[in-house]
Tab-separated table of C-alpha atoms in Angstrom:
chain	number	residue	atom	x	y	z
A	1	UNK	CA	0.000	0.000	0.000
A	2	UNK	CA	1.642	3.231	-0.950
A	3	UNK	CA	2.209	6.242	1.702
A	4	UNK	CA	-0.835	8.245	0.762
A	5	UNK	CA	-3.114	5.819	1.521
A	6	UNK	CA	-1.988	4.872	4.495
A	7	UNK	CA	-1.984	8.129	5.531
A	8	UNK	CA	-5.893	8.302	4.893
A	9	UNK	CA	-6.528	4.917	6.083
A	10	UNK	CA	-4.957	6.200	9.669
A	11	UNK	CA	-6.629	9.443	9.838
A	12	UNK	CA	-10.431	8.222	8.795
A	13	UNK	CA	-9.745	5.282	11.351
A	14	UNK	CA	-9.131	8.033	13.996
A	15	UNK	CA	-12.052	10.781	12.651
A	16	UNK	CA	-14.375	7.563	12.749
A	17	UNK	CA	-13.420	6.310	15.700
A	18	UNK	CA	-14.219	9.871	17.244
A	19	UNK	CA	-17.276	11.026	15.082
A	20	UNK	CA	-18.506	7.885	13.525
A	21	UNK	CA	-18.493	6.849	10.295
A	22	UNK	CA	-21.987	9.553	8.852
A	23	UNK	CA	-20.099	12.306	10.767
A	24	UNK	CA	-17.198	12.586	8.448
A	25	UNK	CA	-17.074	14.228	5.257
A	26	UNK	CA	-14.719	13.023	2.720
A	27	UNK	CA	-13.526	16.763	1.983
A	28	UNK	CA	-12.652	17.413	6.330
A	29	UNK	CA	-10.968	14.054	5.671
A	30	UNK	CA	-8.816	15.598	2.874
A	31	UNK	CA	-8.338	18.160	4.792
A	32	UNK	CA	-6.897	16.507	7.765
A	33	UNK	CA	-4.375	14.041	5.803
A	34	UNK	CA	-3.424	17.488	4.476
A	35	UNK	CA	-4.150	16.327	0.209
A	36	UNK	CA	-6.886	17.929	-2.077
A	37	UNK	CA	-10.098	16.337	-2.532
A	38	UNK	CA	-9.388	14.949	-6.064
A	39	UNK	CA	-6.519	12.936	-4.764
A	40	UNK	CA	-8.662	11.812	-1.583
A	41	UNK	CA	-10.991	10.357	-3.808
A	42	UNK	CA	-8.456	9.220	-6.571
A	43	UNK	CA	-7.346	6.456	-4.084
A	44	UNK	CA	-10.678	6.446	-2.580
A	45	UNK	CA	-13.819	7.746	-4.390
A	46	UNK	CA	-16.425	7.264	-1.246
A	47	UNK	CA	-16.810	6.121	2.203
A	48	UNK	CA	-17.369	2.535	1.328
A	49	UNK	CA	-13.885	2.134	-0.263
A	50	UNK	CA	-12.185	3.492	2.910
A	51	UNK	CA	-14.423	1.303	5.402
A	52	UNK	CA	-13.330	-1.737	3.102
A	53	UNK	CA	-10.197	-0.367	3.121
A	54	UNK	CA	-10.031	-0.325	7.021
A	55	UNK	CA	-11.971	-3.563	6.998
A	56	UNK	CA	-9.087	-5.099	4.831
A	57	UNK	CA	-6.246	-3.582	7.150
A	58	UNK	CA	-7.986	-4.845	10.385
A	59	UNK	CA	-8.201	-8.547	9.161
A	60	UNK	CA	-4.394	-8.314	8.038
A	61	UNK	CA	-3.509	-6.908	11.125
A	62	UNK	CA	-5.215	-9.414	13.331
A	63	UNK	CA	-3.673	-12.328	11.333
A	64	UNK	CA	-0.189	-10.547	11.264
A	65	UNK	CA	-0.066	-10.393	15.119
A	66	UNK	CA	-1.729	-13.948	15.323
A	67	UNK	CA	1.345	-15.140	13.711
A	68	UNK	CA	3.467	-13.316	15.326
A	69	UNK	CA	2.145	-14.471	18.680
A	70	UNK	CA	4.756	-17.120	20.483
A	71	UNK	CA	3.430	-20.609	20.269
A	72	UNK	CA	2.440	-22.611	23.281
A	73	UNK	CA	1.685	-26.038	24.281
A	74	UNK	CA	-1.486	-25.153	25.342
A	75	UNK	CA	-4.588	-24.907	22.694
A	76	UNK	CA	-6.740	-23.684	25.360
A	77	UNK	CA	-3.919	-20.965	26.320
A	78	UNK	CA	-3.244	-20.315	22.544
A	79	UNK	CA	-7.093	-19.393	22.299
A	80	UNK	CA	-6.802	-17.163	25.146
A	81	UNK	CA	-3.611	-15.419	23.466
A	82	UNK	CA	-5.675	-15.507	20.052
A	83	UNK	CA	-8.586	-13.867	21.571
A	84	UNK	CA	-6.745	-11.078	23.201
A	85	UNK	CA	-4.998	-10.125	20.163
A	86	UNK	CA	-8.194	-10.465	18.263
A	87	UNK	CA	-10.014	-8.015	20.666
A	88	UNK	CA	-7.543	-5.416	20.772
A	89	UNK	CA	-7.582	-4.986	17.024
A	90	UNK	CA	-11.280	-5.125	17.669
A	91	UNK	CA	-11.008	-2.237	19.921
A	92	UNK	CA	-8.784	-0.557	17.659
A	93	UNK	CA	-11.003	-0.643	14.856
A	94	UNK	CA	-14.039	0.040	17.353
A	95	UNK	CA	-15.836	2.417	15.029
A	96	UNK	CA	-16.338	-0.364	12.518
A	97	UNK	CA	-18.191	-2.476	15.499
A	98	UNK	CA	-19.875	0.150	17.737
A	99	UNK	CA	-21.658	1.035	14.061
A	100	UNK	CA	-21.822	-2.430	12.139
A	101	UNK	CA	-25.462	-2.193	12.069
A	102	UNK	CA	-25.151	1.916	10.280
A	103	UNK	CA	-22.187	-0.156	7.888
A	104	UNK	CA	-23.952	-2.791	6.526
A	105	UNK	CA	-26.888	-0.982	5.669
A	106	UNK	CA	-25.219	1.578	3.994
A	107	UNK	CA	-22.042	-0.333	2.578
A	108	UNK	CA	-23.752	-3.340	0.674
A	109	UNK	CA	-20.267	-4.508	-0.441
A	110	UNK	CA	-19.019	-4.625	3.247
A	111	UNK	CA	-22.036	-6.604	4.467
A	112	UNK	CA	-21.266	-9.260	1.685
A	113	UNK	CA	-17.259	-9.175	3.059
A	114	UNK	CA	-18.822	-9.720	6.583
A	115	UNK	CA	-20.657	-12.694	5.073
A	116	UNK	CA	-17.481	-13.562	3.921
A	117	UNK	CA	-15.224	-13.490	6.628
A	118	UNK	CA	-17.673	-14.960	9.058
A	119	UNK	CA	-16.862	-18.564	6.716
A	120	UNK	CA	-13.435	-18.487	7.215
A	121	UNK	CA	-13.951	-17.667	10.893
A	122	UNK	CA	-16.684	-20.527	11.138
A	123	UNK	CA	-14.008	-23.014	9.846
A	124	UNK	CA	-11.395	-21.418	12.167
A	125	UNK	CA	-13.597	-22.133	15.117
A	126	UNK	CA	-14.554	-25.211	13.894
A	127	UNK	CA	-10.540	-26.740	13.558
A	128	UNK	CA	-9.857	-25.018	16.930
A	129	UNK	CA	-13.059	-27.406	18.216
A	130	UNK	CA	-12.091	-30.381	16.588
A	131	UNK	CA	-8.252	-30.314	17.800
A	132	UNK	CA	-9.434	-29.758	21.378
A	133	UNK	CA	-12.101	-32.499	21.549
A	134	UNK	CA	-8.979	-34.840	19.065
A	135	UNK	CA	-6.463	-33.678	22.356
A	136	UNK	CA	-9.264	-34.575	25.213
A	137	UNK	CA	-10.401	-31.043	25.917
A	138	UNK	CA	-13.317	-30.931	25.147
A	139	UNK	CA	-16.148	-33.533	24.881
A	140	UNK	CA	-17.929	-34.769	21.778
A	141	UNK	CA	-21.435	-33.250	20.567
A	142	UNK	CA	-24.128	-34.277	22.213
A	143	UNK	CA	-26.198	-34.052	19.771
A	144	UNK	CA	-25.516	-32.971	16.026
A	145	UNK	CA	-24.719	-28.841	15.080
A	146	UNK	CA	-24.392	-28.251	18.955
A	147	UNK	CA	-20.821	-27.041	18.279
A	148	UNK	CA	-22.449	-25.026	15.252
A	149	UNK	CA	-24.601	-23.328	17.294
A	150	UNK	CA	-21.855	-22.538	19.592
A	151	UNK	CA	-19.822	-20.948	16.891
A	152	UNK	CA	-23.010	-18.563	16.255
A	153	UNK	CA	-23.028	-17.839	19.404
A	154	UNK	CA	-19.031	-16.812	19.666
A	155	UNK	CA	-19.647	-14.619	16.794
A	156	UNK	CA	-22.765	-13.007	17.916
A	157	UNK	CA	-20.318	-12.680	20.803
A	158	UNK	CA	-17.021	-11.428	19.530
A	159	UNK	CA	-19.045	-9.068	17.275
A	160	UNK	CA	-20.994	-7.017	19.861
A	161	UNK	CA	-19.227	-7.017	23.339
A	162	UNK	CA	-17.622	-4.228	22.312
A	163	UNK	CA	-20.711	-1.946	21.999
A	164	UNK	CA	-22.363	-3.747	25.243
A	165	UNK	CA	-19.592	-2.879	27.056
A	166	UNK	CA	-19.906	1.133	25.830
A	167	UNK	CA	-23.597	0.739	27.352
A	168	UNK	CA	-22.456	-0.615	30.883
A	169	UNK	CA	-19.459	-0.449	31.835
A	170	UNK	CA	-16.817	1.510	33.067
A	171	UNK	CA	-13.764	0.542	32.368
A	172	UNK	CA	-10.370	0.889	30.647
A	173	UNK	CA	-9.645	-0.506	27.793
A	174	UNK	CA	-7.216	-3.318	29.265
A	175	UNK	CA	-9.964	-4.148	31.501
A	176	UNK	CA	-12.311	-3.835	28.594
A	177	UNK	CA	-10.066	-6.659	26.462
A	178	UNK	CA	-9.643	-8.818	29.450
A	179	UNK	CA	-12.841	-9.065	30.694
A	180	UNK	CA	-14.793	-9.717	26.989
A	181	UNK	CA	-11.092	-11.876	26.236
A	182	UNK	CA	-12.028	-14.126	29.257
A	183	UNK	CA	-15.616	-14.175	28.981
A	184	UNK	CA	-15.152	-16.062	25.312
A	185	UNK	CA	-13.083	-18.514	26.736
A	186	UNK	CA	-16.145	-19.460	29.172
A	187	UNK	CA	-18.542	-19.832	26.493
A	188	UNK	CA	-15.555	-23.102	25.885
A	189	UNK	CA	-15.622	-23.825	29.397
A	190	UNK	CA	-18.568	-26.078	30.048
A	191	UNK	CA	-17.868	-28.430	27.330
A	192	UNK	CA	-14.622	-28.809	28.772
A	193	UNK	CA	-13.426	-32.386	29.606
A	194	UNK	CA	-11.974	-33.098	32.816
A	195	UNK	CA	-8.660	-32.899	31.577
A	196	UNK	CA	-9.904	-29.325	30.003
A	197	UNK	CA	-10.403	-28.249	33.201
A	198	UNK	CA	-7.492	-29.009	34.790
A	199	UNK	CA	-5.642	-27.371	31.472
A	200	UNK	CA	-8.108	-24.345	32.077
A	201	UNK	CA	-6.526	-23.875	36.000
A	202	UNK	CA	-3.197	-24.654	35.061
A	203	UNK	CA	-3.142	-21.859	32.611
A	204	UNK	CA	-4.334	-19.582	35.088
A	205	UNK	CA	-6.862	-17.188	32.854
A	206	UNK	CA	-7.979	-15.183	35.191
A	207	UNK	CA	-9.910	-11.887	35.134
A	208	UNK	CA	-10.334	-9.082	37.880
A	209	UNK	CA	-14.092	-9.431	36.743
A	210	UNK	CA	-15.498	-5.594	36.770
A	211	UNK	CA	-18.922	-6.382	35.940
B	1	UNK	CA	-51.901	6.520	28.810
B	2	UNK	CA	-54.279	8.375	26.687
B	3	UNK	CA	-55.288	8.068	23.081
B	4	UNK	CA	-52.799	10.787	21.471
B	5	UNK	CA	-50.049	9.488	23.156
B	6	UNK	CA	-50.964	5.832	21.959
B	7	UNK	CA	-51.237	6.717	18.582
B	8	UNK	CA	-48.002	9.166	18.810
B	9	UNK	CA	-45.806	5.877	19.902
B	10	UNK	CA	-47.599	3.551	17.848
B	11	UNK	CA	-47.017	5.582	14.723
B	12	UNK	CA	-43.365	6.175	15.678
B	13	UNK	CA	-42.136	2.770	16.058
B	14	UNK	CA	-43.479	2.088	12.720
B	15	UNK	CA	-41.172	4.973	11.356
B	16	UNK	CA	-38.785	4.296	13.649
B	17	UNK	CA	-38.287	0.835	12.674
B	18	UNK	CA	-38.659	1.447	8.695
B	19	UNK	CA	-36.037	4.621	8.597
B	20	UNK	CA	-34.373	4.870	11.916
B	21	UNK	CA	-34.667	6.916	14.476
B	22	UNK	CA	-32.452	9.425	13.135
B	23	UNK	CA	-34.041	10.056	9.840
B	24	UNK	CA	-37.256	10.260	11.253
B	25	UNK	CA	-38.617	14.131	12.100
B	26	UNK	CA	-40.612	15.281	14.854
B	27	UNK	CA	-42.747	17.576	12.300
B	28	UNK	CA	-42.852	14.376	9.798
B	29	UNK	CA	-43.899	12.113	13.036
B	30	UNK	CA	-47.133	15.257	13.623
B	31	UNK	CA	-47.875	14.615	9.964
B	32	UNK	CA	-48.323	10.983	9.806
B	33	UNK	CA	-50.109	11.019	13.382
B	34	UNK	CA	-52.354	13.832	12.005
B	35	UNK	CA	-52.123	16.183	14.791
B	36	UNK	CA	-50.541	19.628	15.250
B	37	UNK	CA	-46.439	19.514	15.525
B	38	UNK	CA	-47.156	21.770	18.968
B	39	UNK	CA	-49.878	18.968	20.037
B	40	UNK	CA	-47.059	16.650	19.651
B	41	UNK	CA	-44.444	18.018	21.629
B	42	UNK	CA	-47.122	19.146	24.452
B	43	UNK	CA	-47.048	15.319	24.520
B	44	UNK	CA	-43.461	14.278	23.608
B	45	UNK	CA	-41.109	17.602	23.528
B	46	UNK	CA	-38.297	15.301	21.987
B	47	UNK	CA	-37.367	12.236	20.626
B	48	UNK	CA	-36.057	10.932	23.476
B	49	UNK	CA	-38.773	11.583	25.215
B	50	UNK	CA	-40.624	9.480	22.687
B	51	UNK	CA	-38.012	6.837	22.725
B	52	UNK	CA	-38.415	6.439	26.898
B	53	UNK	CA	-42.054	6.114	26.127
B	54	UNK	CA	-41.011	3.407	23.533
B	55	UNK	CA	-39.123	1.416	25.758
B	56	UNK	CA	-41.341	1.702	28.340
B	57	UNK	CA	-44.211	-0.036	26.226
B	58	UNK	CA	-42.161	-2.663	25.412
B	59	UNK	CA	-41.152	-3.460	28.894
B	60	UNK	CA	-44.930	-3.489	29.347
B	61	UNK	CA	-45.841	-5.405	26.890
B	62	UNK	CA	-42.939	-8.148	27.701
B	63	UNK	CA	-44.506	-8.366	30.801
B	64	UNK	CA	-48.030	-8.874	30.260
B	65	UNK	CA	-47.569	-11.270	27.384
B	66	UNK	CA	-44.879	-13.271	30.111
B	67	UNK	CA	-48.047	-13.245	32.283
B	68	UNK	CA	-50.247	-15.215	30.387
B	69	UNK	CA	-48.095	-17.654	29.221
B	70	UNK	CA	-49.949	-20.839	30.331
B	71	UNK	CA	-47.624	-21.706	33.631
B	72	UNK	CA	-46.331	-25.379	32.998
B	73	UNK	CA	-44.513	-27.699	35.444
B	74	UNK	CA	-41.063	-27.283	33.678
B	75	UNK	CA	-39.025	-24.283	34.002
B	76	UNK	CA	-36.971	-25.222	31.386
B	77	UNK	CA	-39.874	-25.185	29.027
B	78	UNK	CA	-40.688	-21.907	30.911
B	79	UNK	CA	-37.479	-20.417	30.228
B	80	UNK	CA	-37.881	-21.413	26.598
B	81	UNK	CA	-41.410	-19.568	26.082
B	82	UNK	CA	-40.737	-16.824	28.094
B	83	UNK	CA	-37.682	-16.030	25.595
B	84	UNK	CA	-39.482	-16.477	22.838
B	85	UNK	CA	-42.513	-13.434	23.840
B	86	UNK	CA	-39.362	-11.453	25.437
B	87	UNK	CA	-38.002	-12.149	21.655
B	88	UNK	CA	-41.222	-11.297	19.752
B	89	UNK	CA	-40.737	-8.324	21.422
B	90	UNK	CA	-37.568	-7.307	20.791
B	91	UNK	CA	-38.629	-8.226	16.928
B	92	UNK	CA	-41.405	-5.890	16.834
B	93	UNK	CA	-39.876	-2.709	18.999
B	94	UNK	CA	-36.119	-3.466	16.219
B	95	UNK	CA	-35.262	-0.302	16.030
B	96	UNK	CA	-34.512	0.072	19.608
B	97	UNK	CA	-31.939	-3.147	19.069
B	98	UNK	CA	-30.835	-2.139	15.853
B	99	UNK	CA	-29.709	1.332	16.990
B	100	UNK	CA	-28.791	0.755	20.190
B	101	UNK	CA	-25.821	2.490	19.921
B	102	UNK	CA	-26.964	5.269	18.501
B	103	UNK	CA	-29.549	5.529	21.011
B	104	UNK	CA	-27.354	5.427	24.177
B	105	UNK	CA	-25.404	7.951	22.687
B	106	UNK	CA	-27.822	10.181	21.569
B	107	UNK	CA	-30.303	9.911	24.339
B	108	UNK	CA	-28.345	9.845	27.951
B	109	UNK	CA	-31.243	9.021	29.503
B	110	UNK	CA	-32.350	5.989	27.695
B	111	UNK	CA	-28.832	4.811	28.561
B	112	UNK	CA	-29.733	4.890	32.426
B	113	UNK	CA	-32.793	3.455	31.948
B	114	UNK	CA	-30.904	0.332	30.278
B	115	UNK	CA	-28.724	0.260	33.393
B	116	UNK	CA	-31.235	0.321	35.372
B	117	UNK	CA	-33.161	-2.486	33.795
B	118	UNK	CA	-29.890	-4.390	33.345
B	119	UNK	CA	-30.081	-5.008	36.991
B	120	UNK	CA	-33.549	-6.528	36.648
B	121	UNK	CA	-32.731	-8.577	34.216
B	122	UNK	CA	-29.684	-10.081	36.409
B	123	UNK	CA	-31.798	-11.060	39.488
B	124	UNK	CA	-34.118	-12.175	36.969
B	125	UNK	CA	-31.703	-14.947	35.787
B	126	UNK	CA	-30.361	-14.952	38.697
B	127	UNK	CA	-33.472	-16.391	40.284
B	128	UNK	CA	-34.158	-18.668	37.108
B	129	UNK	CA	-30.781	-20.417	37.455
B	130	UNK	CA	-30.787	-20.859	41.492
B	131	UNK	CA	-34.305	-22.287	40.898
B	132	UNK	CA	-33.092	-24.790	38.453
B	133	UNK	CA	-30.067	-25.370	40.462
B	134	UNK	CA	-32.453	-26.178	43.606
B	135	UNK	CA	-34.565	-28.669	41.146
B	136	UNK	CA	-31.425	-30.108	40.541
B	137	UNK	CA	-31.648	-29.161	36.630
B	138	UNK	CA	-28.259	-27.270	36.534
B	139	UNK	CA	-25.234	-28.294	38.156
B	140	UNK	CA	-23.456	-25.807	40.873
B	141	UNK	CA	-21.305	-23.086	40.169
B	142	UNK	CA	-17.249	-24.973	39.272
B	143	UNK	CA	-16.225	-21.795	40.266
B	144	UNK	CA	-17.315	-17.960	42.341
B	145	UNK	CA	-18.803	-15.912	39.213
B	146	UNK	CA	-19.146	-18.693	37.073
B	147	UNK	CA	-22.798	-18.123	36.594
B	148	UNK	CA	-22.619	-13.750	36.667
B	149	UNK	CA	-20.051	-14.323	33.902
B	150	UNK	CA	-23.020	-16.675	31.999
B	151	UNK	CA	-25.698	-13.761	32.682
B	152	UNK	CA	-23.258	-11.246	31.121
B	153	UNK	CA	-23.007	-13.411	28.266
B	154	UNK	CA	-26.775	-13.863	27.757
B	155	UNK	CA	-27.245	-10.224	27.896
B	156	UNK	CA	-24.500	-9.697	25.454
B	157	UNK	CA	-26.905	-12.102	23.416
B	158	UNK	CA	-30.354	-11.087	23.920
B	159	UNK	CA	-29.358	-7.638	22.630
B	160	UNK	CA	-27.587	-7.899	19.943
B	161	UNK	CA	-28.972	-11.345	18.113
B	162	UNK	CA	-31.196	-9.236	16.205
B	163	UNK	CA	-28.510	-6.692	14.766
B	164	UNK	CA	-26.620	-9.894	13.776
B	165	UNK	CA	-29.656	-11.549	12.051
B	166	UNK	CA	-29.604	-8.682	10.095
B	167	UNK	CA	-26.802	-9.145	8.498
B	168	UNK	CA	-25.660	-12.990	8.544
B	169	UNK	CA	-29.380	-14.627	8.107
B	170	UNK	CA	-31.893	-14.436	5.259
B	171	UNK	CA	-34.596	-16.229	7.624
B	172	UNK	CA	-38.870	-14.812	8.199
B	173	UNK	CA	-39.816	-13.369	11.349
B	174	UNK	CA	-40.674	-16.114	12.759
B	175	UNK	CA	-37.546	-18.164	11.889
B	176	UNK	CA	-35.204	-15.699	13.743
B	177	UNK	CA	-37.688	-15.821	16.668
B	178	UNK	CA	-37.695	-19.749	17.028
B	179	UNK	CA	-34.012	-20.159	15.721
B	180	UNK	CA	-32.248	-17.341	18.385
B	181	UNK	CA	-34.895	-18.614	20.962
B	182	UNK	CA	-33.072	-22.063	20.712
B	183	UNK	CA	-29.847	-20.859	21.016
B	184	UNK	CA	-30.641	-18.587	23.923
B	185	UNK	CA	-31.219	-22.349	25.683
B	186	UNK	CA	-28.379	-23.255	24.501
B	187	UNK	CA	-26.102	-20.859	26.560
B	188	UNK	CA	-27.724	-22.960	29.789
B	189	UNK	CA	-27.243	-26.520	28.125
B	190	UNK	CA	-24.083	-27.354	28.625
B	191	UNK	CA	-24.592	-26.850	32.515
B	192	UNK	CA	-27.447	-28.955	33.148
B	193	UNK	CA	-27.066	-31.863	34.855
B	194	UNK	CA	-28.356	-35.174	33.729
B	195	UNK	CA	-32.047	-34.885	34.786
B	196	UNK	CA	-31.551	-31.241	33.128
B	197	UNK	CA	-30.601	-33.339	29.463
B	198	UNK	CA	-33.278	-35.709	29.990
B	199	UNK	CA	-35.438	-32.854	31.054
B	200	UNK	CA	-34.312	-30.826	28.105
B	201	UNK	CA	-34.902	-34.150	25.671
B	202	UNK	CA	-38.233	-34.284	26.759
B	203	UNK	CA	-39.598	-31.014	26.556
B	204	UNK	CA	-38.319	-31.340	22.699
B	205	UNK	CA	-37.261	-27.721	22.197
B	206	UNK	CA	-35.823	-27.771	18.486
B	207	UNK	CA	-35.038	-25.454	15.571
B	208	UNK	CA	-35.552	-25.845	12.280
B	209	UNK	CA	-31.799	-24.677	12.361
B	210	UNK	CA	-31.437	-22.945	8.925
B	211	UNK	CA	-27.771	-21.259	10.008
């Protein structure tokens, strides 16, 4: 990605974090990255080719600090780590989830990237599943798509604590990460095995729990 | 409440929930009622004011529909119904879900109503879980929290499954209802004990499941 756009991808990501997404104009947004309009909208023409743009830069950033993340024996652990990093890029990008509902109506091409992106993360969730309940973690379904349905609910999860969390609490945003980063891993909990559990207190995830 | 004011709400959650809250006019709102703008906001100065009344009527309604529900001698099954109406509801007031953020921004006092109700709505499950626990349905707490840190998560649920219908399901009305209704149970399924699962078996609470 060349300089200029980077340079507007950074300051929309700040103006929309601030004002939201409808409360920026593409020519204050010129303005701000210091370029005229016509080269603003020469590299992006509207407000939907930005917020894919920021989508875009969000999913490589998750997946570049994912990698970067140091490996451990521990899948449950790794999860933990995963989630973390995941939320803080969620928080980071926090405009894009504190006004999803504003994007996808307005952005039909970033609804259908959504749609996207929730596959690959369905089949992420899914491997991460099947490797725990392969190592002993977790048990088998107890009846067929229950592990489906708890994938739906992860995402309904991982999508919206972020704007719960604007309605009721208080709280910083490391507090914010490891509270929501915690309270994933016990939607895993309960279908822990035995031997998940002990994993689960051996790792030690632990949360000062500001509710 | 009398007749102006029922008409004034009723015809504002219709345009509420077809253009938002925020492209909807207090003048345009007079119009479609067919009563004098100053008539209006002798009722309902702003549109917060309108939106309190809105949220207000739903809690109402939630309520009286939850009363009679035909009581039945399983409070799993009881659970189950009473999320459905509490989800009917939440279908037909949308806006309110679908803007949340927007609202609680916009409207500080809707906000502390929210908290407010929030608290309800714990003691609420609170009560519905230690009940179950007591009939030996659910199993006991593995751990102090355990079961706050489940309520969180339902919340986190209950108010945002809507927004994410929206943009992962093509599914009716009444699909969303029966499939989110399901999954709502699911949150408490993995901690039931075995009477719970047979409990839960009998009962036959299913989905059509279309993800």
């Amino acid at each position: 990605m060349n300089k200029t756009k980077q340079k507007i991808l950074s300051k929309a990501l700040a103006l929309y974090n601030r004002d939201g997404v409808s409360n920026v104009s593409i020519r204050q947004l010129a303005k701000d990255v210091g370029i005229a309009h016509s080269n603003l909208i020469y590299h992006y023409p509207t407000h939907e080719d930005i917020v894919l743009g920021l989508h875009d830069l969000m999913l490589r950033e998750a997946l570049e600090l994912n990698t970067g993340l140091v490996q451990n024996d521990s899948p449950l652990k790794s999860l933990y780590e995963t989630t973390k990093t995941g939320f803080s890029v969620v928080y980071e990008f926090r405009f894009f989830f504190k006004e999803l509902q504003y994007i996808c109506k307005a952005f039909s091409k970033v609804k259908e990237v959504l749609r996207q992106v929730e596959k690959v993360r369905y089949v992420m969730y899914k491997k991460v599943i099947g490797d725990m309940i392969a190592s002993d973690l977790i048990r088998s379904e107890e009846f067929d798509g229950e592990f489906d349905d708890l994938i739906v609910r992860i995402k309904i999860y991982s999508d919206h604590w972020l704007e719960s969390s604007s309605i009721y609490d208080d709280l910083s945003k490391e507090e914010k990460i490891n509270k929501y980063s915690y309270l994933l891993l016990q939607h895993i909990y309960p279908y822990l095995t035995d031997k998940g559990k002990d994993e689960f207190k051996r790792i030690q995830i632990t949360t000062t729990k500001p509710h």
